[in-house]
Structures are given as C-alpha cells and as structure tokens.
Amino acid sequence: MTDITASSFVRQDLVAERPAPVRTTGFIGLVRTRLLNSPTNILLTILGALLLWYTVIPALKFLLVDAVWTGTDRTACLPEKAGFVVGACWPYIQAKLPQLIYGFYPEAERWRVNLTFILAAVLLLPLLIPRLPAKGLNSGLFFFAFPVIAFFLLHGGGINGFGLSWTAGLLQLFDDSVIGAGQGLVGLSKSSAIGPLLWVIGNFIVLVGTAIQWLIFPLTWLRGQLQAGGQSIWIDFAITTIVISLILFYLGGGMRTGWRALASSIATFIGIAIVIKLMGLDHGGLPIVTTNLWGGLLVTLVVSVTGIVTSMPIGIALALGRRSTIPLIRIFSIAFIEFWRGVPLITVLFFATYMLPLFLPGNFSVDGLMRALIGIALFTGAYQAENVRGGLAAIPRGQGEAASALGLSWWKTTSLIVLPQALRHVIPNLVNSFISLFKDTSLVSIVALFDLLGSLRASFSDPVWSTPSTAFTGFAFAGIIYFIFCFGMSRYSLFVEKRLNVHRRN
Amino acid sequence: MSTSPIVKISGLNKWYGDFHVLRDIDLEVEKGERIVICGPSGSGKSTLIRCINALEEFQEGEIVVDGIELGPNLKHIDAVRREVGMVFQSFNLFPHLTVLDNCTLAPIWVRNIPKKDAEATAMKFLERVKIPHQANKFPGQMSGGQQQRVAIARALTMNPKVMLFDEPTSALDPEMVKEVLDTMVDLAKEGMTMLVVTHEMGFAKEVANRVVFMDAGQIIESNTPQEFFAHPQHARSQLFLSQILR
Ligand SMILES: Nc1ncnc2c1ncn2[C@@H]1O[C@H](COP(=O)(O)OP(=O)(O)OP(=O)(O)O)[C@@H](O)[C@H]1O
Ligand SMILES: [Mg+2]
C-alpha cells in the first residue's frame, strides 16, 4: 500500500500495463454502450431493427427498386405488361408535373409563374442568410414590393391611375357612403316613432357629407382632368411622387436632416416607375389569368406564403390588443381571437366562399382565391396571437419598467424590448403554426381551389394513367414535396432559434 | 434659482385599492444632495421613489422635478423621465442586447443621437463603471455586480439630473456589493443628486447628506446620518436600528 498523503513518497511497485477500457465512441462503441448494453436495450434494438426493416425496406422497394421510370401512358406501369409487381409509376408524375405545379394556368403564360418563383427565391434566400447585408432593403422588397409585382405577374392586368386617383376614389367612396347613410336615416324617419330625431340626424349627416364633397372637390376635379387627358397615369404618378416625397422630406426633418428621406423616397418612386414601365402596367399590363385557372403547387405556395406573412402582424396586433389596458381594444381582441379559434378552418373557408358574397352589396365582389386568403390569414392570425401572447407573458415586468424609466415610449418599448424577446421565446410555436398552416392549405380544395393535393386528385381520374399504383405514386410524390417544405421550415427555425438565443447561453 | 430644490414632493398620497401606501409625504431634495431612504420591508420606500419617475401613479399631491410638474394626471411624464435615471434591485438589463446596445438604446431612440456618438458616450460611461472590456458581452454572461454597474452606466448615458436607486445591492453576493457601492460613491463624489433606498448603513454614513426613515407609508424621521445613527429620535427608528445594527 502506497501512502501518498505522507509528505515523502517513493513508488514501491510499478503499475503494470492494463488493456484499454471498452470503447465508448465510434460505431462499435455505440453498439456496445447504447444498443446492446442491457437485456431491455437488446430487446428494444431488435424491435427497432424490425420496425425499420418492415417500413424503410418496402418504401425503398416501392419508390426505387420496383418503380417504373419511363413510359408514355398507363401500359408501362401495368404489372401484366411490365412483367413484375410494379411500384411507383414515375412517368405518370412526369406527365402530370405541369398540372401539379401550375394547375390550369395557360401554357403560354407559365413563364410568368416561373418568373415569380425565381423572384421569390432570389429575394427570400438572402433574407434567410444572416451574414448577408442590407436586410432592411431586402425585407422591404420581399414584404412590400414583391407581393405587388407577383400580383401583376400572376394575375395580369394594368392600372389606370395612381396615388392621386386612388386617394380621390377612396375619399369619394367614403363620402358617398356617408351621404348614403344620411339619406337612409331620413328615409327611415317617415316610419319611425323617433322620426323627427332621425330626420335631424340624417339631414345633418347628409350636410356633413356634402361639406366633405366640397372639401375633396379639388382632388376629384383634378382626377377628372387627368382621366380626360392621354398620359393620365404618368402625370398622376409625378404628382404623387412630388407630394409624398415632400411630406417625407418635411417629416424627416426638413432642410437639416430630411435629405436622406427625400432621396430614398425618390429612389423608391423611380423603382416603381421602372416596374410599371417594364410590365407595361400603364397600358393594360399582361393578359389576365383569372384565379380559377391557378392550381397545383402555385396555389399551395401562394396561399401558405400569404398566410404566413400576413398572419404574423395580425397575430402580434391581437396579442398586444389582448393585453391592452384599453377595455374596448382588449374586448375586441379577445372576441376576435376566440371567434376564429372556435370555428374549424373548413367552416371559415366555406363561409368566405359561399356565404360572404350573399352578404356583400351586389356590385362588390372579391375574388375567390382572395376570399380564401383572407379567411386563412385571419384564422392563422388568431392562433399566432395566442402563441405571441405566451411569449409576452414570459417577459418580466421589470423589462418594460426599465425601458419606461429610460424614457422610451410604449411603442418603442414594445417594438425594441418586449416583442424581440417575446418572439424569440416562441419561435418553435410560431413555426409549428406555419407548418400546420402549410399543410392545412390543402383544405382550400373543398372550396373549388385546386392546390397541389387537389390537382393531384384531379389527375387520378385521367384514364390514360389509371393503373393500380397511380394513386400511391401520386400521394408519395405529394408527401415528399410537403415533407421537403415542412422539414426545411423546421430545420431553419432551429437554426434561427440557436442564433437568436446566443444571449441565453451563459 | 440654485436655491430651489431639484425634487420637491408635497402632500403625496397614494392608495393601492383601499390600502394607503404613502401618506402625506413631503420631501425636498437639493441639487447635489444624497439622500438615503431606509425603513422596514413594506414601508413604501420603493413605491415612493417609483412615483418620482412616474412608474407608479398617485392620487393626491404633487411632485416637481427640475421645475417640471408631475401631478396626479401624470402629464409631463416623458419630460420628467428624461431628467431622472433609475437603477433597480433586479438590474433589468435587456438580455437580448449586448452591454453596449443596452447603453446606446435610449440615447439613440429617445434623444435621436447618431449611433457613433451614442457609442462613444456609452464607452465613456462603461469606463467610468470600470467594465469597458465587456461591452460586447450579453448581460447573461456577466456577474451580478457587473450587471448592476452596467445598469448604472445605462442610466447615466441619458445624462439624468437625478438618480434613483432601489436597493441596488440587495440581490448581490457580499463581495459584489462593494464594487457596486464603490461605483455609487464615485458618482456621489462627482456631485450627482441621488435618492438611494438601501440597507447599507456604511454607505449611508459615508456619502449621505440626509437619512430618511420610513415606516407604514410615512416619513418618520429625517436627519443627518451622524445624528440619525447616534441619536435616533423616534421609537420606531430606534427599534429599526437596533435590529439592523445588531
Ligand atoms: N401592486 C401592488 N398592489 C397592492 N399592494 C402593493 C403593490 N405593490 C406594493 N404593494 C404594497 O405596498 C406596500 C409598500 O410596498 P413597497 O414595495 O414600496 O415596500 P418597500 O418599502 O420597498 O419594501 P421592501 O424593503 O421589501 O422592498 C407593501 O405593503 C406592499 O405589499
Ligand atoms: Mg422595495
């Protein structure tokens, strides 16, 4: 026995060589320490291996080994003709691919869809890579410019006015409805018990409406003059540019610091002008392709991307509203959230598609796809509101107090301190909702919109490709596409979460 | 003008529901004065100093900070907050921002100071609290004492005329208390007007011009530290001191 605690130490017997301990790393190590280290684990390992054997092997066999790769119609995929049990019938997917991507979008115009996809990718990818610069410009282009361009690309059509005409039109619409309401009240007063009161209020409202009419008269008159002339859009455009730029110049600090705002405003308008000119929006634009011709992956992506992008601001606004101290805002937010969470998405879509047109005034129609989009955005918004609220609740009160003590306003406290932290807490929940939204888009097929899954099912009825494995092949293909998108979102969210939460690693 | 107090609290009353937290508080603080507020737990010390920068509303009375009047309707709330800096017991640094960003946020967004200048100022104050090398760390990566010193620097970047401290050392381990107190002593030597809620009697003796003793929402006694510690007048102050200076 050697006694190391003694102050002087001399080794008596040398330590003999011993074999190395059991390896715990590498494949062998893994097998030894994790898979076969106890009777239970041996059992579980065997069960796992069997499970893999009975799922992965048949799947690979169906998708790759037994698959038919070439052919021009169903005969290639018939077991009698091929001479073996046929797995996936890939020529069928190949033949139907255009339909699965574009739906019934006219063949000659499909380049517009491709261009939109490319544009989306070019704008989105740099936005997703944190290292690349100019995130502000990039997100401005993706979130504001791209939707407008995509609309005119995919849908087509042009514009016959610009800021001035639109403002005049909106004001006129507002004024007309004010006068209409006033006249309605006057009409009611004849048959009502409180008739005189209604008559007075009605006439007062009409009077206000008429006053507004006089107020906006210069604007409407100008619009009339412009529309009568030839190059109306460009004059309108120039006026809008000048007015908006001057306002921004003034708000930006005038002669002292307003130059930046002025320059960026003018640059933006030049950008808009180039787009208008390039796409020929000033004389009709591209031929119109109505949304009932859209289909396949195009519809799936349009619906899900719009849903994802619009549900976030809706959700954030509702979550903040639900915590507001102003009773009206709070009650409205709660009612809104509970209503949309209480009804199934299918009901929402049905309502938006078949019932809404009955309620809206006759000449006011909203495109079918648009209605579905609005329904989905509000529905998902309500869910996101609850996710965001969870994040808001996790922020200690001291954060807001410290910000207030530094003099930050409610808006700045919320946008700089509270929301950035709250959203980081709930990234997994938010992305969870995105993923489920992406898959729920297939529900639009029940309101006569043909998304990827809808187009796929439509293609099953084609007799040219009806074989025993057609449906399996189709669903396998759709499954793979959905999986790629959802898995991509999931992995990206993990990456973002890690990156944004550096501060929580101690 | 130099004779008019920089903080003047008169007839301040506050209720939480039916509970009368602050009762007829009158307090005047001269420019450059250092006041230590002490008293038993729940006596309303935090509530009082949080009223001064309008983190709490009050029902009666008036607070005037540097000539800006803050009545029960909290009208000039932004103007007052610009003059008053505050340091909390739990630091309340913004965990998602680096130390430097914590210190530049308010100058940039409240005072509209260009980022470059704000960073230079922030570095100056971080040097003063002796942590310039940690500017790019996140608060979560620092010790409690360092975090509290950052919090002090953050409040100073807004050039406040008055600094409020609510038990700045209560959440700290003993060895970190000293580094924070040293920072506060430095600040006091530079002539900052300070209202400090603390139980650090050593600090009170060293830097305070006046000790204010509160109990049950009222100011019970107010005196120089020498007098207060040597000859407490009120029975409650005597009891409190006997408990705290065992
Ligand atoms: N939001 C609130 N609602 C109701 N009562 C409160 C609220 N905040 C504080 N109080 C009560 O007001 C009294 C004073 O609280 P305050 O935090 O000012 O005490 P304090 O003197 O700072 O105590 P401590 O030394 O423990 O920090 C306490 O009795 C407390 O229970
Ligand atoms: Mg307290």
PDB file of C-alpha atoms in Angstrom, chain A residues 266-361:
ATOM      1  CA  ILE A 266     -37.440  59.445 -54.883  1.00  0.00           C
ATOM      2  CA  ALA A 267     -35.406  56.276 -55.382  1.00  0.00           C
ATOM      3  CA  THR A 268     -38.436  54.194 -54.383  1.00  0.00           C
ATOM      4  CA  PHE A 269     -40.654  56.014 -56.833  1.00  0.00           C
ATOM      5  CA  ILE A 270     -38.103  55.614 -59.619  1.00  0.00           C
ATOM      6  CA  GLY A 271     -38.109  51.892 -58.818  1.00  0.00           C
ATOM      7  CA  ILE A 272     -41.901  51.820 -59.030  1.00  0.00           C
ATOM      8  CA  ALA A 273     -41.792  53.695 -62.345  1.00  0.00           C
ATOM      9  CA  ILE A 274     -39.345  51.185 -63.797  1.00  0.00           C
ATOM     10  CA  VAL A 275     -41.580  48.306 -62.741  1.00  0.00           C
ATOM     11  CA  ILE A 276     -44.663  49.987 -64.224  1.00  0.00           C
ATOM     12  CA  LYS A 277     -42.824  50.605 -67.494  1.00  0.00           C
ATOM     13  CA  LEU A 278     -41.268  47.119 -67.655  1.00  0.00           C
ATOM     14  CA  MET A 279     -44.530  45.339 -67.028  1.00  0.00           C
ATOM     15  CA  GLY A 280     -46.472  47.736 -69.214  1.00  0.00           C
ATOM     16  CA  LEU A 281     -48.914  48.415 -66.401  1.00  0.00           C
ATOM     17  CA  ASP A 282     -49.680  51.853 -67.850  1.00  0.00           C
ATOM     18  CA  HIS A 283     -51.302  50.301 -70.889  1.00  0.00           C
ATOM     19  CA  GLY A 284     -53.099  47.177 -69.752  1.00  0.00           C
ATOM     20  CA  GLY A 285     -50.225  45.066 -68.464  1.00  0.00           C
ATOM     21  CA  LEU A 286     -50.037  41.316 -69.040  1.00  0.00           C
ATOM     22  CA  PRO A 287     -53.068  39.307 -70.198  1.00  0.00           C
ATOM     23  CA  ILE A 288     -55.313  38.496 -67.248  1.00  0.00           C
ATOM     24  CA  VAL A 289     -55.299  34.918 -65.928  1.00  0.00           C
ATOM     25  CA  THR A 290     -58.210  34.590 -63.524  1.00  0.00           C
ATOM     26  CA  THR A 291     -57.529  32.780 -60.279  1.00  0.00           C
ATOM     27  CA  ASN A 292     -59.869  29.892 -61.050  1.00  0.00           C
ATOM     28  CA  LEU A 293     -57.234  28.773 -63.570  1.00  0.00           C
ATOM     29  CA  TRP A 294     -54.468  28.767 -60.981  1.00  0.00           C
ATOM     30  CA  GLY A 295     -53.648  25.469 -59.380  1.00  0.00           C
ATOM     31  CA  GLY A 296     -51.170  22.962 -58.041  1.00  0.00           C
ATOM     32  CA  LEU A 297     -48.056  23.958 -56.160  1.00  0.00           C
ATOM     33  CA  LEU A 298     -48.643  27.562 -57.266  1.00  0.00           C
ATOM     34  CA  VAL A 299     -51.836  27.804 -55.210  1.00  0.00           C
ATOM     35  CA  THR A 300     -50.298  25.933 -52.285  1.00  0.00           C
ATOM     36  CA  LEU A 301     -47.383  28.363 -52.163  1.00  0.00           C
ATOM     37  CA  VAL A 302     -49.460  31.500 -52.749  1.00  0.00           C
ATOM     38  CA  VAL A 303     -51.889  30.532 -50.003  1.00  0.00           C
ATOM     39  CA  SER A 304     -49.278  29.421 -47.488  1.00  0.00           C
ATOM     40  CA  VAL A 305     -46.805  32.247 -48.046  1.00  0.00           C
ATOM     41  CA  THR A 306     -49.545  34.873 -47.895  1.00  0.00           C
ATOM     42  CA  GLY A 307     -50.980  33.175 -44.832  1.00  0.00           C
ATOM     43  CA  ILE A 308     -47.610  33.019 -43.085  1.00  0.00           C
ATOM     44  CA  VAL A 309     -46.632  36.584 -43.908  1.00  0.00           C
ATOM     45  CA  THR A 310     -49.973  38.211 -43.097  1.00  0.00           C
ATOM     46  CA  SER A 311     -50.805  36.156 -40.022  1.00  0.00           C
ATOM     47  CA  MET A 312     -47.765  37.463 -38.136  1.00  0.00           C
ATOM     48  CA  PRO A 313     -48.734  41.162 -37.982  1.00  0.00           C
ATOM     49  CA  ILE A 314     -52.340  40.176 -37.305  1.00  0.00           C
ATOM     50  CA  GLY A 315     -51.254  37.855 -34.517  1.00  0.00           C
ATOM     51  CA  ILE A 316     -48.898  40.383 -32.945  1.00  0.00           C
ATOM     52  CA  ALA A 317     -51.521  43.138 -33.055  1.00  0.00           C
ATOM     53  CA  LEU A 318     -54.146  40.871 -31.495  1.00  0.00           C
ATOM     54  CA  ALA A 319     -51.780  39.620 -28.799  1.00  0.00           C
ATOM     55  CA  LEU A 320     -50.852  43.174 -27.838  1.00  0.00           C
ATOM     56  CA  GLY A 321     -54.522  44.144 -28.004  1.00  0.00           C
ATOM     57  CA  ARG A 322     -55.442  41.328 -25.673  1.00  0.00           C
ATOM     58  CA  ARG A 323     -53.054  42.703 -23.055  1.00  0.00           C
ATOM     59  CA  SER A 324     -54.075  46.310 -23.635  1.00  0.00           C
ATOM     60  CA  THR A 325     -55.392  48.376 -20.747  1.00  0.00           C
ATOM     61  CA  ILE A 326     -57.989  49.985 -23.005  1.00  0.00           C
ATOM     62  CA  PRO A 327     -61.156  47.898 -22.485  1.00  0.00           C
ATOM     63  CA  LEU A 328     -62.548  48.324 -25.997  1.00  0.00           C
ATOM     64  CA  ILE A 329     -59.359  47.096 -27.663  1.00  0.00           C
ATOM     65  CA  ARG A 330     -58.990  44.242 -25.195  1.00  0.00           C
ATOM     66  CA  ILE A 331     -62.572  43.039 -25.596  1.00  0.00           C
ATOM     67  CA  PHE A 332     -62.376  43.268 -29.367  1.00  0.00           C
ATOM     68  CA  SER A 333     -59.136  41.252 -29.428  1.00  0.00           C
ATOM     69  CA  ILE A 334     -60.472  38.574 -27.106  1.00  0.00           C
ATOM     70  CA  ALA A 335     -63.724  38.256 -29.056  1.00  0.00           C
ATOM     71  CA  PHE A 336     -61.853  38.125 -32.358  1.00  0.00           C
ATOM     72  CA  ILE A 337     -59.361  35.507 -31.186  1.00  0.00           C
ATOM     73  CA  GLU A 338     -61.951  33.312 -29.512  1.00  0.00           C
ATOM     74  CA  PHE A 339     -64.258  33.507 -32.517  1.00  0.00           C
ATOM     75  CA  TRP A 340     -61.639  32.407 -35.021  1.00  0.00           C
ATOM     76  CA  ARG A 341     -60.230  29.750 -32.748  1.00  0.00           C
ATOM     77  CA  GLY A 342     -63.678  28.420 -32.105  1.00  0.00           C
ATOM     78  CA  VAL A 343     -64.604  27.608 -35.680  1.00  0.00           C
ATOM     79  CA  PRO A 344     -62.918  24.982 -37.870  1.00  0.00           C
ATOM     80  CA  LEU A 345     -60.928  26.187 -40.861  1.00  0.00           C
ATOM     81  CA  ILE A 346     -63.270  24.324 -43.198  1.00  0.00           C
ATOM     82  CA  THR A 347     -66.182  26.365 -41.907  1.00  0.00           C
ATOM     83  CA  VAL A 348     -64.219  29.554 -42.363  1.00  0.00           C
ATOM     84  CA  LEU A 349     -63.414  28.656 -45.958  1.00  0.00           C
ATOM     85  CA  PHE A 350     -66.998  27.656 -46.721  1.00  0.00           C
ATOM     86  CA  PHE A 351     -68.296  30.819 -45.164  1.00  0.00           C
ATOM     87  CA  ALA A 352     -65.803  33.008 -47.030  1.00  0.00           C
ATOM     88  CA  THR A 353     -66.522  31.347 -50.348  1.00  0.00           C
ATOM     89  CA  TYR A 354     -70.243  30.688 -50.416  1.00  0.00           C
ATOM     90  CA  MET A 355     -71.878  32.892 -47.786  1.00  0.00           C
ATOM     91  CA  LEU A 356     -69.851  36.110 -47.897  1.00  0.00           C
ATOM     92  CA  PRO A 357     -70.958  37.008 -51.454  1.00  0.00           C
ATOM     93  CA  LEU A 358     -74.565  36.867 -50.250  1.00  0.00           C
ATOM     94  CA  PHE A 359     -73.885  39.498 -47.580  1.00  0.00           C
ATOM     95  CA  LEU A 360     -71.785  41.869 -49.628  1.00  0.00           C
ATOM     96  CA  PRO A 361     -73.521  44.523 -51.706  1.00  0.00           C
TER      97      PRO A 361
END
